[in-house]
XYZ file of C-alpha atoms in Angstrom:
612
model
C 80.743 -53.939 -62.448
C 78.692 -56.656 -61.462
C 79.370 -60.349 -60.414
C 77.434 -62.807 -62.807
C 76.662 -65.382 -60.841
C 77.255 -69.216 -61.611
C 74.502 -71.207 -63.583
C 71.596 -72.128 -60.995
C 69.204 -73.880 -62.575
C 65.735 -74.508 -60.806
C 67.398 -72.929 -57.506
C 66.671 -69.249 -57.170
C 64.154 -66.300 -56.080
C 62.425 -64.098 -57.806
C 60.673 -61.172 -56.111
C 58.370 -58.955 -57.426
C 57.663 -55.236 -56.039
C 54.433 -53.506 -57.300
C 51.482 -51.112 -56.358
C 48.510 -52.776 -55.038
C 45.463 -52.547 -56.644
C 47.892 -52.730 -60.478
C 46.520 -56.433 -61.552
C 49.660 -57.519 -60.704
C 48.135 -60.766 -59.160
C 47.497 -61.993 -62.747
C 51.096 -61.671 -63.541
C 52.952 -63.253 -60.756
C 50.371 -66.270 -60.873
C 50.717 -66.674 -64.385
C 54.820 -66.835 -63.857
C 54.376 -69.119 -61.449
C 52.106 -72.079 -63.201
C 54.156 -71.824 -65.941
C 56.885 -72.861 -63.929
C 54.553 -75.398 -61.922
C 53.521 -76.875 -65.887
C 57.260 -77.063 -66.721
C 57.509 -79.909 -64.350
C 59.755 -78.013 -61.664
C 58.314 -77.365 -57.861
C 57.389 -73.580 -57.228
C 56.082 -71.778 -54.350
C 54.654 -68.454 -53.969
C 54.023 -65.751 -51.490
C 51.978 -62.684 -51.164
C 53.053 -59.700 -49.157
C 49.915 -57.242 -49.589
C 48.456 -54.238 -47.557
C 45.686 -54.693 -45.088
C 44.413 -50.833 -46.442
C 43.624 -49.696 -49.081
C 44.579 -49.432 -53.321
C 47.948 -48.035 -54.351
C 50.391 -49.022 -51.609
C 53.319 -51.489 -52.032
C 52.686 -55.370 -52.437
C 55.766 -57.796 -53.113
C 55.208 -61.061 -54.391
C 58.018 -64.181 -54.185
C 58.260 -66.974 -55.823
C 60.601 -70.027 -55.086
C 61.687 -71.925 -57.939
C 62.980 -75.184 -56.228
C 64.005 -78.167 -57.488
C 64.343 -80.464 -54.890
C 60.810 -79.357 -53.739
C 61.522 -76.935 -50.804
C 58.189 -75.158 -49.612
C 59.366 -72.253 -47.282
C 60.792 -68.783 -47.674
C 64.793 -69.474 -48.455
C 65.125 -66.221 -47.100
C 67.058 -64.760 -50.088
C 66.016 -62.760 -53.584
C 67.720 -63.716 -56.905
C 65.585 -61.506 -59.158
C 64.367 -58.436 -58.607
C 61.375 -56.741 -60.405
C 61.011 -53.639 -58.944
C 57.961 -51.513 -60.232
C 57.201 -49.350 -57.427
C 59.504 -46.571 -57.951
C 58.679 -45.498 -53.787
C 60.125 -49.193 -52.903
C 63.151 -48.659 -55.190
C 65.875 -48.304 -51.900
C 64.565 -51.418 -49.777
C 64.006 -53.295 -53.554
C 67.809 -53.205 -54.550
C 68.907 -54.036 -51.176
C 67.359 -56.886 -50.852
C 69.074 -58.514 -53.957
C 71.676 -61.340 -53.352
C 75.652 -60.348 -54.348
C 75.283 -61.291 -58.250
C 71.655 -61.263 -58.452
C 69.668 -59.199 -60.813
C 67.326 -56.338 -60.689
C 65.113 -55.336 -63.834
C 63.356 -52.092 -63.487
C 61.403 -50.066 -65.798
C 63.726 -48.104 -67.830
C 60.859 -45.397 -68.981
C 61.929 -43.496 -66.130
C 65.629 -43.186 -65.757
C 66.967 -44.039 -62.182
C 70.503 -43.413 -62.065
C 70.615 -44.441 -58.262
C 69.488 -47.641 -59.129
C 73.089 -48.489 -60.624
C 75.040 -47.882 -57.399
C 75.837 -51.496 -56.308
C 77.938 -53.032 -58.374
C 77.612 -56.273 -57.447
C 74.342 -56.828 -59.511
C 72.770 -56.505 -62.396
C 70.390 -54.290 -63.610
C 68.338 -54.462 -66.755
C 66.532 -51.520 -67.834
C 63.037 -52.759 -69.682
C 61.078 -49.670 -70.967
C 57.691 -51.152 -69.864
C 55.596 -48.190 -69.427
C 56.531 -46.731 -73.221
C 55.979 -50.134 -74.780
C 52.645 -50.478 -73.305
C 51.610 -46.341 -73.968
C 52.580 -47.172 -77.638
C 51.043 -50.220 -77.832
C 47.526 -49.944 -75.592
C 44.624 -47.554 -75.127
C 43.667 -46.228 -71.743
C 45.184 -45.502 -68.812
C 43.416 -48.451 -66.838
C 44.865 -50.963 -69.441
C 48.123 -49.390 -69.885
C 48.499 -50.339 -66.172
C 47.047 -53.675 -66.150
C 49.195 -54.685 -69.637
C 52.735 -53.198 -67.806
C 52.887 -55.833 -65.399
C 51.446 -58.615 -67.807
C 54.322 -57.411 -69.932
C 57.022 -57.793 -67.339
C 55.511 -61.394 -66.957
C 57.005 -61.402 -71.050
C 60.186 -60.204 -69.855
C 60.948 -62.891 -66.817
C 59.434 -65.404 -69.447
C 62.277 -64.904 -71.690
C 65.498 -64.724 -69.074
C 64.134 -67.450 -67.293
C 63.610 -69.665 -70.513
C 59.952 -70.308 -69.788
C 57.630 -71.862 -72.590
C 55.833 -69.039 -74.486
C 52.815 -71.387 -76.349
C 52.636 -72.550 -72.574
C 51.781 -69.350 -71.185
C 49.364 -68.585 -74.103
C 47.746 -71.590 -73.097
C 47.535 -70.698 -69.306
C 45.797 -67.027 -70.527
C 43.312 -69.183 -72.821
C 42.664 -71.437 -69.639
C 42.274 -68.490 -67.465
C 39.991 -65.722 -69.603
C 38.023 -69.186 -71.373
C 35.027 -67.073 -71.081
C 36.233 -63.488 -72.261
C 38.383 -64.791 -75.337
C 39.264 -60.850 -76.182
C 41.742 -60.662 -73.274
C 43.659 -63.510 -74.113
C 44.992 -61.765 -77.338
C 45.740 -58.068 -75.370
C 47.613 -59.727 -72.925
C 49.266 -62.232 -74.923
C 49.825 -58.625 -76.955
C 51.723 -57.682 -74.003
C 53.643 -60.925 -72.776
C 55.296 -61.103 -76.497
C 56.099 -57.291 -76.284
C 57.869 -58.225 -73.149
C 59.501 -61.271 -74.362
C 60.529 -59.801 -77.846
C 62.444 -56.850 -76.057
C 64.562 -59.526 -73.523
C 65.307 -61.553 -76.341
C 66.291 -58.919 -78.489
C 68.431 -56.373 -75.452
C 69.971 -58.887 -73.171
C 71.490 -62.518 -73.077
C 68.623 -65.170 -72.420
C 68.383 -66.693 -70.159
C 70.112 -65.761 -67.612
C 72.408 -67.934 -65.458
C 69.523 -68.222 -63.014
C 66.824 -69.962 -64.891
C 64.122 -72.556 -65.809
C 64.593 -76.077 -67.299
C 62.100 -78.703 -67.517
C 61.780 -81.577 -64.884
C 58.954 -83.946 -64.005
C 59.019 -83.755 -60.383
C 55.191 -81.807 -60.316
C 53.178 -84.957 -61.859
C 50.736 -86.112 -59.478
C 50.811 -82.533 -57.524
C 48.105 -79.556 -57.639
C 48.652 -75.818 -56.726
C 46.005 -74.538 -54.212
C 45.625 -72.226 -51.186
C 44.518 -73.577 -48.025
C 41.158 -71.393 -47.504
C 40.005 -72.997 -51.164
C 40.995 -76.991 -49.822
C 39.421 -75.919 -46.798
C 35.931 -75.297 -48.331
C 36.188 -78.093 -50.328
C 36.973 -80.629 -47.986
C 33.815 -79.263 -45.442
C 31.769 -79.368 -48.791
C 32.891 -83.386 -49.048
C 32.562 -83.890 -45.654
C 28.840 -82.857 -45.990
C 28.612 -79.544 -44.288
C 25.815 -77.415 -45.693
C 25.313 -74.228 -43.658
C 27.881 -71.446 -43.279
C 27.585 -68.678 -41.371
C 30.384 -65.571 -41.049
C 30.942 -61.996 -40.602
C 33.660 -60.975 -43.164
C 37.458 -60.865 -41.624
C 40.640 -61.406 -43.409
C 42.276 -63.728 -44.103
C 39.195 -66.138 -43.793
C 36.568 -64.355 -46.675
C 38.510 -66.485 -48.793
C 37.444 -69.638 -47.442
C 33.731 -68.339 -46.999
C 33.784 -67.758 -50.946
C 35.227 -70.820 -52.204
C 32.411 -72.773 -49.858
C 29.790 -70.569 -51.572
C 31.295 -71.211 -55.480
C 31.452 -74.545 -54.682
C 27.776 -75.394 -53.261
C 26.811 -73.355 -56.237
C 27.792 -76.089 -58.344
C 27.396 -78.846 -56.411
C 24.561 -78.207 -53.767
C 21.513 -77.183 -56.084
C 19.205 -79.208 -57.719
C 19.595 -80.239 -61.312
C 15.926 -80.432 -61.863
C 14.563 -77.544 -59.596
C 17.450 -74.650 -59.134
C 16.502 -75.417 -55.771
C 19.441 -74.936 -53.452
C 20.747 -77.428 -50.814
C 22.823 -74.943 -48.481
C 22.317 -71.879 -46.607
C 24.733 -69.545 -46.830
C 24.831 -66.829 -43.929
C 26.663 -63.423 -44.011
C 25.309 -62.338 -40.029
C 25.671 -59.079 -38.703
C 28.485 -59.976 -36.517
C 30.855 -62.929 -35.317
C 28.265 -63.674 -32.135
C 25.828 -63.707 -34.822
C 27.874 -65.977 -36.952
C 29.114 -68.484 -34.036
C 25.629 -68.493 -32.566
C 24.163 -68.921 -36.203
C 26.772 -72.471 -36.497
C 25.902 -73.549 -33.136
C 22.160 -73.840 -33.732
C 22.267 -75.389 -36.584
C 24.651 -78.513 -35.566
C 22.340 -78.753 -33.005
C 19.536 -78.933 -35.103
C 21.479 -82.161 -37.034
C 22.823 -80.048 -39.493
C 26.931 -79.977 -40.523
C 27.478 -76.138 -40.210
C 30.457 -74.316 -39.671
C 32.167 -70.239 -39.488
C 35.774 -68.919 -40.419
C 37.093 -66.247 -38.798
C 40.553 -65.364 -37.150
C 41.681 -64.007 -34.191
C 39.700 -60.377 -33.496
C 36.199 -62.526 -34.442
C 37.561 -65.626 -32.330
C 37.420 -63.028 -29.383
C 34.384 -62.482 -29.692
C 33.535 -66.150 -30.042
C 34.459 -66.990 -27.121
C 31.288 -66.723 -24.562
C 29.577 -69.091 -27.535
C 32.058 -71.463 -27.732
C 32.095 -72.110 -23.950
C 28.183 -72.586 -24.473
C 28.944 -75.249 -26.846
C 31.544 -76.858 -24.739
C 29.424 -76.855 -21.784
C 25.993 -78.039 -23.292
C 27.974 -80.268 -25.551
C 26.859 -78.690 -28.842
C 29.430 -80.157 -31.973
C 30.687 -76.818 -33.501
C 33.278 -76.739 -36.269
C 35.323 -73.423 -36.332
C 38.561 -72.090 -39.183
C 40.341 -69.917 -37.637
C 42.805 -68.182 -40.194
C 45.541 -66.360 -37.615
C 46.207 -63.030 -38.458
C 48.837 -61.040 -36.862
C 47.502 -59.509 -33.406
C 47.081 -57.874 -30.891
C 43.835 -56.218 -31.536
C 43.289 -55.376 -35.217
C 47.259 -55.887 -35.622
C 48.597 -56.438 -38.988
C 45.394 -58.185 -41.128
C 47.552 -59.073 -44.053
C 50.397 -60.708 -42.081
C 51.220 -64.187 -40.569
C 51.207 -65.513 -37.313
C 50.521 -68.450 -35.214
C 49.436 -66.309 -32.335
C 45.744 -67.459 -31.678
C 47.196 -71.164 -30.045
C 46.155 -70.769 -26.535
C 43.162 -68.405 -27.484
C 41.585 -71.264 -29.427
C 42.761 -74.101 -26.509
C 40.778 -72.279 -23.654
C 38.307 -70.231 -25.527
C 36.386 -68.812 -22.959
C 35.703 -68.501 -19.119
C 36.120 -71.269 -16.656
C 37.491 -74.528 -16.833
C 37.679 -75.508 -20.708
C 39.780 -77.005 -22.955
C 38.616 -77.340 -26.999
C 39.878 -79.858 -29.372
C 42.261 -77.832 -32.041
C 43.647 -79.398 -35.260
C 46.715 -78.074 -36.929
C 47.546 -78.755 -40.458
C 50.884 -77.618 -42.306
C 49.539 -76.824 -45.815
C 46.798 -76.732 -47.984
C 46.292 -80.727 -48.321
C 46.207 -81.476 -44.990
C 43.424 -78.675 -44.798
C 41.154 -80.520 -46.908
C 41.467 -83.544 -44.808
C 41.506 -82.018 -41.380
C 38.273 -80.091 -42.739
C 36.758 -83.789 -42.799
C 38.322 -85.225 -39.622
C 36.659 -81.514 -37.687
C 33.773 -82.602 -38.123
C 33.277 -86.073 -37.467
C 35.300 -85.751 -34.486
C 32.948 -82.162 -33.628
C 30.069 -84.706 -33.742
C 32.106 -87.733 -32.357
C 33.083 -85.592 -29.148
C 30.454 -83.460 -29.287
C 32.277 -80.556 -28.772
C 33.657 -77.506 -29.933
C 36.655 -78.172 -33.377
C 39.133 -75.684 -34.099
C 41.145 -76.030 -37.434
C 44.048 -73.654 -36.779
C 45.241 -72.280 -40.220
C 47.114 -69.063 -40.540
C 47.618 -66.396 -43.758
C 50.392 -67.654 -44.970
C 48.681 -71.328 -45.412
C 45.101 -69.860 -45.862
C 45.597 -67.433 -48.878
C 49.128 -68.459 -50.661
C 49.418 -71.092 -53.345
C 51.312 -74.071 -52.278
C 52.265 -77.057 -54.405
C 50.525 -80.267 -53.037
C 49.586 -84.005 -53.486
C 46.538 -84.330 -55.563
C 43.700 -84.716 -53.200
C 42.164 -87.830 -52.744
C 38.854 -89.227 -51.962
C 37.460 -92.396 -50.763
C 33.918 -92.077 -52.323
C 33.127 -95.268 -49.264
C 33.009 -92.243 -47.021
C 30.205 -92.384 -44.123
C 30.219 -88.971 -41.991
C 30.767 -90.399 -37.801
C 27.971 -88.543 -36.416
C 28.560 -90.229 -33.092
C 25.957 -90.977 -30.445
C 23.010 -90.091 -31.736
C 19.325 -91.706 -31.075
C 16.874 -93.013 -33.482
C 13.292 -92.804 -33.038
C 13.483 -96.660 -32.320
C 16.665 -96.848 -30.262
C 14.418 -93.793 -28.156
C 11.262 -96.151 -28.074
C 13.206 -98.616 -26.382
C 14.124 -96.267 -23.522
C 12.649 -95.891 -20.268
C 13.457 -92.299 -19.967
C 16.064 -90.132 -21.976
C 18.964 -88.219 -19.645
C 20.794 -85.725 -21.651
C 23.617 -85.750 -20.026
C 24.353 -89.600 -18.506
C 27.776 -91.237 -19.363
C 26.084 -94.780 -19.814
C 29.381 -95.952 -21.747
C 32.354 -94.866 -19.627
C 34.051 -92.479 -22.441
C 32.457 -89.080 -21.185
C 30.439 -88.928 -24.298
C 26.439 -89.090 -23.575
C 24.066 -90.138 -26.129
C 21.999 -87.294 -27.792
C 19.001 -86.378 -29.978
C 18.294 -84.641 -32.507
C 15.041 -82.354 -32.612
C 11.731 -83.710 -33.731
C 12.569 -86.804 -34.087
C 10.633 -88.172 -30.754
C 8.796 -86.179 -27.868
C 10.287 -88.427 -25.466
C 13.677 -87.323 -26.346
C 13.165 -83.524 -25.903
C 15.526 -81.485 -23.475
C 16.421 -78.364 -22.248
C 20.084 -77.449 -23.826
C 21.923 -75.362 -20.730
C 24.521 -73.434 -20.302
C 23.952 -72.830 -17.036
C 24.938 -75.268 -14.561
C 23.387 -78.594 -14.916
C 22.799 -82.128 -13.508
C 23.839 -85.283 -15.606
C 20.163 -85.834 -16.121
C 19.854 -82.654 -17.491
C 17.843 -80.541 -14.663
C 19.500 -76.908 -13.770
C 21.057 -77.416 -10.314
C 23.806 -75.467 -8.041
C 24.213 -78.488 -6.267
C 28.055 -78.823 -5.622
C 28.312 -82.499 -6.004
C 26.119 -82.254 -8.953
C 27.726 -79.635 -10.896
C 31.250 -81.861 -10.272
C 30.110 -84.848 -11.581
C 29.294 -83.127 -14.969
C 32.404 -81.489 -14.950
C 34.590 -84.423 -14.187
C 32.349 -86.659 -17.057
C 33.698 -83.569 -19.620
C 37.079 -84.163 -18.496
C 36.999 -87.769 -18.750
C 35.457 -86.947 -22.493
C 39.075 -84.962 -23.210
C 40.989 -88.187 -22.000
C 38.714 -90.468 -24.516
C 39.595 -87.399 -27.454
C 43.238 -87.880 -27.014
C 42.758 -91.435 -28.821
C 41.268 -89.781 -31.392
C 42.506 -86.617 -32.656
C 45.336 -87.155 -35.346
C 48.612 -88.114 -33.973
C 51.947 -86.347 -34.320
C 53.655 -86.532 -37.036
C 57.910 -87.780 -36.308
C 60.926 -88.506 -37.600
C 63.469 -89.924 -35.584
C 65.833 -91.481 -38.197
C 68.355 -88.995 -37.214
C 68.703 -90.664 -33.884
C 70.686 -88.730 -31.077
C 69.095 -86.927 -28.128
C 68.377 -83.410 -30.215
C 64.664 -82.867 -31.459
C 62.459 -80.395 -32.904
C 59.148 -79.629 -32.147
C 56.506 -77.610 -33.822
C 53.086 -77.116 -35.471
C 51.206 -75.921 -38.614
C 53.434 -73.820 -41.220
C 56.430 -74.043 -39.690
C 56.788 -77.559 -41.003
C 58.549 -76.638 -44.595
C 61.100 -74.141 -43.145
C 61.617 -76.941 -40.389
C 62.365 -80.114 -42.831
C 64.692 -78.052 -45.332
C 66.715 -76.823 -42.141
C 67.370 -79.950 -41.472
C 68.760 -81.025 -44.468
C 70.922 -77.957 -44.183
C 72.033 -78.917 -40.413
C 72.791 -82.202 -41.385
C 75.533 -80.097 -43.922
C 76.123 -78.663 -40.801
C 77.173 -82.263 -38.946
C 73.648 -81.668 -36.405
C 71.367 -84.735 -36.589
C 68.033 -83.436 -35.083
C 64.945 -85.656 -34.632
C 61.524 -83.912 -34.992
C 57.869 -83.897 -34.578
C 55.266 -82.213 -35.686
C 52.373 -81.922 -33.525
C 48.670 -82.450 -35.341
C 46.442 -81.752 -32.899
C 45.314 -80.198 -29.134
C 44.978 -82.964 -26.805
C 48.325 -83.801 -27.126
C 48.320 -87.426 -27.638
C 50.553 -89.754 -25.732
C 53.481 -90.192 -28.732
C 53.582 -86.289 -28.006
C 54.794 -87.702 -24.095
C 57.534 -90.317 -25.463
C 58.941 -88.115 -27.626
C 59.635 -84.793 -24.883
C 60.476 -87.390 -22.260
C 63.237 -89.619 -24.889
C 64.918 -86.252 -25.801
C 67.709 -84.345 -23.938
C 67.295 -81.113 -25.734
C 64.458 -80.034 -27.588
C 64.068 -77.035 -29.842
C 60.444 -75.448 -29.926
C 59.436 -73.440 -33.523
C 56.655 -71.709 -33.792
C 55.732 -68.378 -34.841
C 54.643 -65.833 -32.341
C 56.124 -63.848 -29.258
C 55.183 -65.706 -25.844
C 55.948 -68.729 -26.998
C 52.305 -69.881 -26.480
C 52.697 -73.793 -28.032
C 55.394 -73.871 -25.582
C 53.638 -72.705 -22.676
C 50.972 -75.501 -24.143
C 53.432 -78.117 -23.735
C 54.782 -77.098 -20.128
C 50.736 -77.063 -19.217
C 49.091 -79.973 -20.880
C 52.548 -82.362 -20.551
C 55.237 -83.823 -17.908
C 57.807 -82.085 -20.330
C 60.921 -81.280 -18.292
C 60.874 -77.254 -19.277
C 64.587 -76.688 -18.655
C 64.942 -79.111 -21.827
C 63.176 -76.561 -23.857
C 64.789 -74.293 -26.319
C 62.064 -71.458 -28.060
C 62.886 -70.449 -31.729
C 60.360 -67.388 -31.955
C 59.596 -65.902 -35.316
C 56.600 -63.582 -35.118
C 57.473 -60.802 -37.825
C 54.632 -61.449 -39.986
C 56.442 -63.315 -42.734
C 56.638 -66.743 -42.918
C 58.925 -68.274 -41.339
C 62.342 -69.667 -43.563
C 64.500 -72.473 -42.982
C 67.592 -70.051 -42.183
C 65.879 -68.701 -39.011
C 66.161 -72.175 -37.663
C 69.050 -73.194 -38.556
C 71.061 -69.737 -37.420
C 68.980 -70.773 -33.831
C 69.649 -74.640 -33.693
C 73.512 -73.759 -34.291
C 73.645 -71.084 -31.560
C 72.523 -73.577 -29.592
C 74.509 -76.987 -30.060
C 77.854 -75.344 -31.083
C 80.156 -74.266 -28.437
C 80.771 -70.683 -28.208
C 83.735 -68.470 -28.354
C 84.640 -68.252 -25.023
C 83.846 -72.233 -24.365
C 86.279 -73.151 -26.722
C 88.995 -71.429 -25.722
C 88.231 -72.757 -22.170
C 88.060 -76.122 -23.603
C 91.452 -75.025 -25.266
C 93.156 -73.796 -22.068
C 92.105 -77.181 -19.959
């Protein structure tokens, strides 16, 4: 028999098991705003194949009341409807959870635990009785188990005829087949089992003044606001995304009302030297350009990008991280890429990297990368990753201050050139490393050779030791004067004690709901969450103020870690690494399992404690 679980309302999992390739992505992001326009906090995420059509995909999706945005690392609900997934489906469900299947196909095996429940929905006959064709019949079973969830959870069934109006506006037809197949759904849950479950939906008001959006699309939109208007890539997942959302959205708000004529250039190149080279050119023709890629196309970035460091070209780079090595696991997440990006290419080099946590703070770092690309001139790295780049998070509506004047840093006018003796490239005139430049054809007398060779601070090749060294040291003064302006880290301390946290990027969800569960726990921990590479000096005070300090990030060698112990005065036997570098995102019981294996005495200590 199974357990039926206690009422949980607004706190629970549901995953979803399909075939790729099904339309399933309709479904599950239908489920999902409907929950998001009930007023309760959702968050979803996509587990898909790299490969190719028919394979298994899962989809999750956090219903969360008090606004949690990580993996909890559990599964309420079940809908499993890829029969080859069935085994690893059913185990995954929760003592007392649920599992609905489709009943069509009798699968006695699925009834062997017996501490859930399963419910049996005959999708695939419904939709054979009810639709033509075998392409439909596929596309309407999964919109139909969207009827069936709609009905145990509770959810509002004008609302989600409202969301398939909003979503097929322009082909009216398939609102009415797949509202056809939500209600066929919805009629047979209603009618075969007790709705809703235990584990369902009630209305709150805690999404007002919130969005849902994926990081790649707030990306693109904030380089569009901050005035970029080339783009050049070679095609690499999980950055296409972004590339396409920058495209749709100069489409309708870079071309000429009057003329058709278009105010971007759009660049698919041949390869990601093409596409780095392509971005490079054009910021150095004045432009605001910029490439996505992710870690296979960053390695092959990297002789470019130390040609941009070194002749001081602003370049503004996404890089989405992937799962590596090599071609690794496309569709997976990972935060492996951190000291890639930080020393991209030969010699002595450091770039400037940004790291945001979710899609908002994509939208605004997309901004900040470039005026601080042209500020610095230099190299700008925005470090996404999958799981922030291509899954819908709940955010703060983004705002806009239309006063908004793009820094393009040191850069001569035709008159400020006039009034020059003579133009040097390359001279530090105000003591910040940063040199004044030009912009071509904008004066004769302000025309230079851009090197990548070795070069004097007037701009003449030379192998001159001394000369070469006073270059190099003016670049390295440049990274002091970009540690006072690259965002600074983001902390909370109001724990007090001597235990912190530190991390970057998507890690920061899982991080702040294991506190709250550590603080169940009786462990206060402090944290921070680092923005940006140079480390800025709050990044110091808080590694020196700390006796124990927990690192989080998500890959192998510990790589922000070994960032810290390089670029810091960090005290390393203070440092504590919680790895998590499965591909999944990372979830807030990873951390806490690690924090407590840490802090709380061990078998063997306490019975030595005990003894003395």
């Amino acid at each position: 028999m199974s357990r039926t679980p206690a009422p949980r309302v607004n706190d629970f999992v549901i995953k979803i098991a399909t075939v790729n390739g099904t339309g399933s992505a309709s479904a599950n992001t239908l489920l999902m705003k409907s929950i998001f326009r009930s007023g309760v906090p959702v968050m979803g995420k996509n587990y898909f194949p790299s490969n190719i059509q028919g394979l298994p995909t899962w989809y999750e999706i956090r219903v969360t009341k008090d606004g949690y945005v990580a993996r909890s690392g559990r599964v309420d609900i079940m809908v499993a409807m890829n029969a080859e997934t069935y085994a690893r489906d059913v185990k995954e469900v929760m003592p007392g959870g649920y599992l609905i299947y489709d009943s069509t196909w009798p699968r006695p095996a699925l009834l062997k635990r017996e501490d859930i429940t399963v419910l049996g929905v005959p999708l695939a006959k419904m939709c054979n009785e009810n639709f033509n064709g075998v392409r439909t019949r596929i596309l309407m079973k999964n919109i139909c188990y969207a009827g069936v969830l709609a009905a145990l959870l509770d959810l509002d069934i004008e609302q989600i005829r409202q969301l398939l109006a909003e979503t097929y506006a322009k082909k009216p037809q398939l609102v009415e087949s797949n509202m056809k197949a939500v209600q066929l759904g919805y009629d047979y849950a209603k009618q075969n089992f007790a709705c809703p479950l235990p584990l369902h939906v009630e209305k709150m008001t805690k999404t007002s003044g919130h969005i849902m959006i994926d990081g790649n699309t707030a990306a693109a939109l904030g380089c569009v606001f901050a005035g970029a208007t080339v783009a050049a890539w070679y095609p690499i997942t999980p950055s296409t995304s972004l590339m396409d959302a920058f495209k749709a959205f100069c489409e309708r708000l870079r071309v000429d009302p009057e003329t058709g004529r278009k105010n971007f250039a759009f660049i698919q190149a041949e390869d990601e030297l093409a596409a780095i080279g392509m971005t490079i050119g054009a910021m150095w023709n004045g432009a605001r350009a910029f490439t996505a890629t992710s870690g296979p196309g960053l390695s092959l970035m990297t002789e470019f990008l130390g040609l941009a460091y070194y002749a001081e070209v602003p370049t503004v780079i996404f890089d989405i991280q992937r799962v590596g090595p090599s071609t690794g696991m496309p569709t997976r997440t990972q935060q492996c890429d951190l000291i890639a990006a930080a020393y991209a290419s030969h010699g002595d080099t450091r770039h400037v990297c940004l790291y945001p946590s979710n899609p908002e703070e994509c939208f605004y770092m997309a901004v900040q990368a470039f005026d601080l690309a042209e500020r610095l001139q230099t190299p700008v790295l925005v470090m996404s990753d999958l799981d922030i780049g291509m899954n819908d998070w709940m955010c703060r509506d983004l705002q806009w201050d239309d006063g908004y004047r793009p820094d393009r840093g040191k850069i001569l006018s035709e008159e400020q050139i006039l009034q020059l003796d003579k133009f040097y490239r390359y001279l530090d005139k105000d003591g910040d490393g940063i040199a004044w430049r030009t912009l071509p054809g904008v004066h004769p007398k302000a025309a230079y050779f851009t090197r990548g060779s070795g070069h004097t601070q007037y701009g003449v090749y030379t192998e001159d030791a001394a000369e070469y060294q006073i270059v190099m040291d003016r670049l390295k003064k440049k990274w002091e004067t970009a540690k006072k302006l690259v965002p600074r880290a983001v902390i909370d301390a109001t724990a007090g004690g001597d235990i912190g946290i530190i991390s970057l990027g998507s890690c920061d969800g899982a991080i702040r709901e294991a506190m709250d569960v550590l603080q169940t726990e009786g462990v206060r921990v402090n944290y921070m969450r680092v923005r940006s590479f140079p480390f800025t000096e709050d990044v110091e005070r808080f590694l020196a103020a700390h006796r124990l300090l927990f690192v989080v990030e998500q890959n192998r060698d510990a790589q922000f870690r070994s960032l810290l112990t390089l670029e810091t005065q960090v005290d390393r036997s203070k440092l504590r690494s919680l790895l998590h570098y499965n591909g999944l995102p990372i979830s807030s019981s990873f951390i806490v399992e690690g924090v407590l294996e840490e802090v709380r005495p061990r078998p063997r200590e306490q019975a030595l404690g005990a003894a003395g």
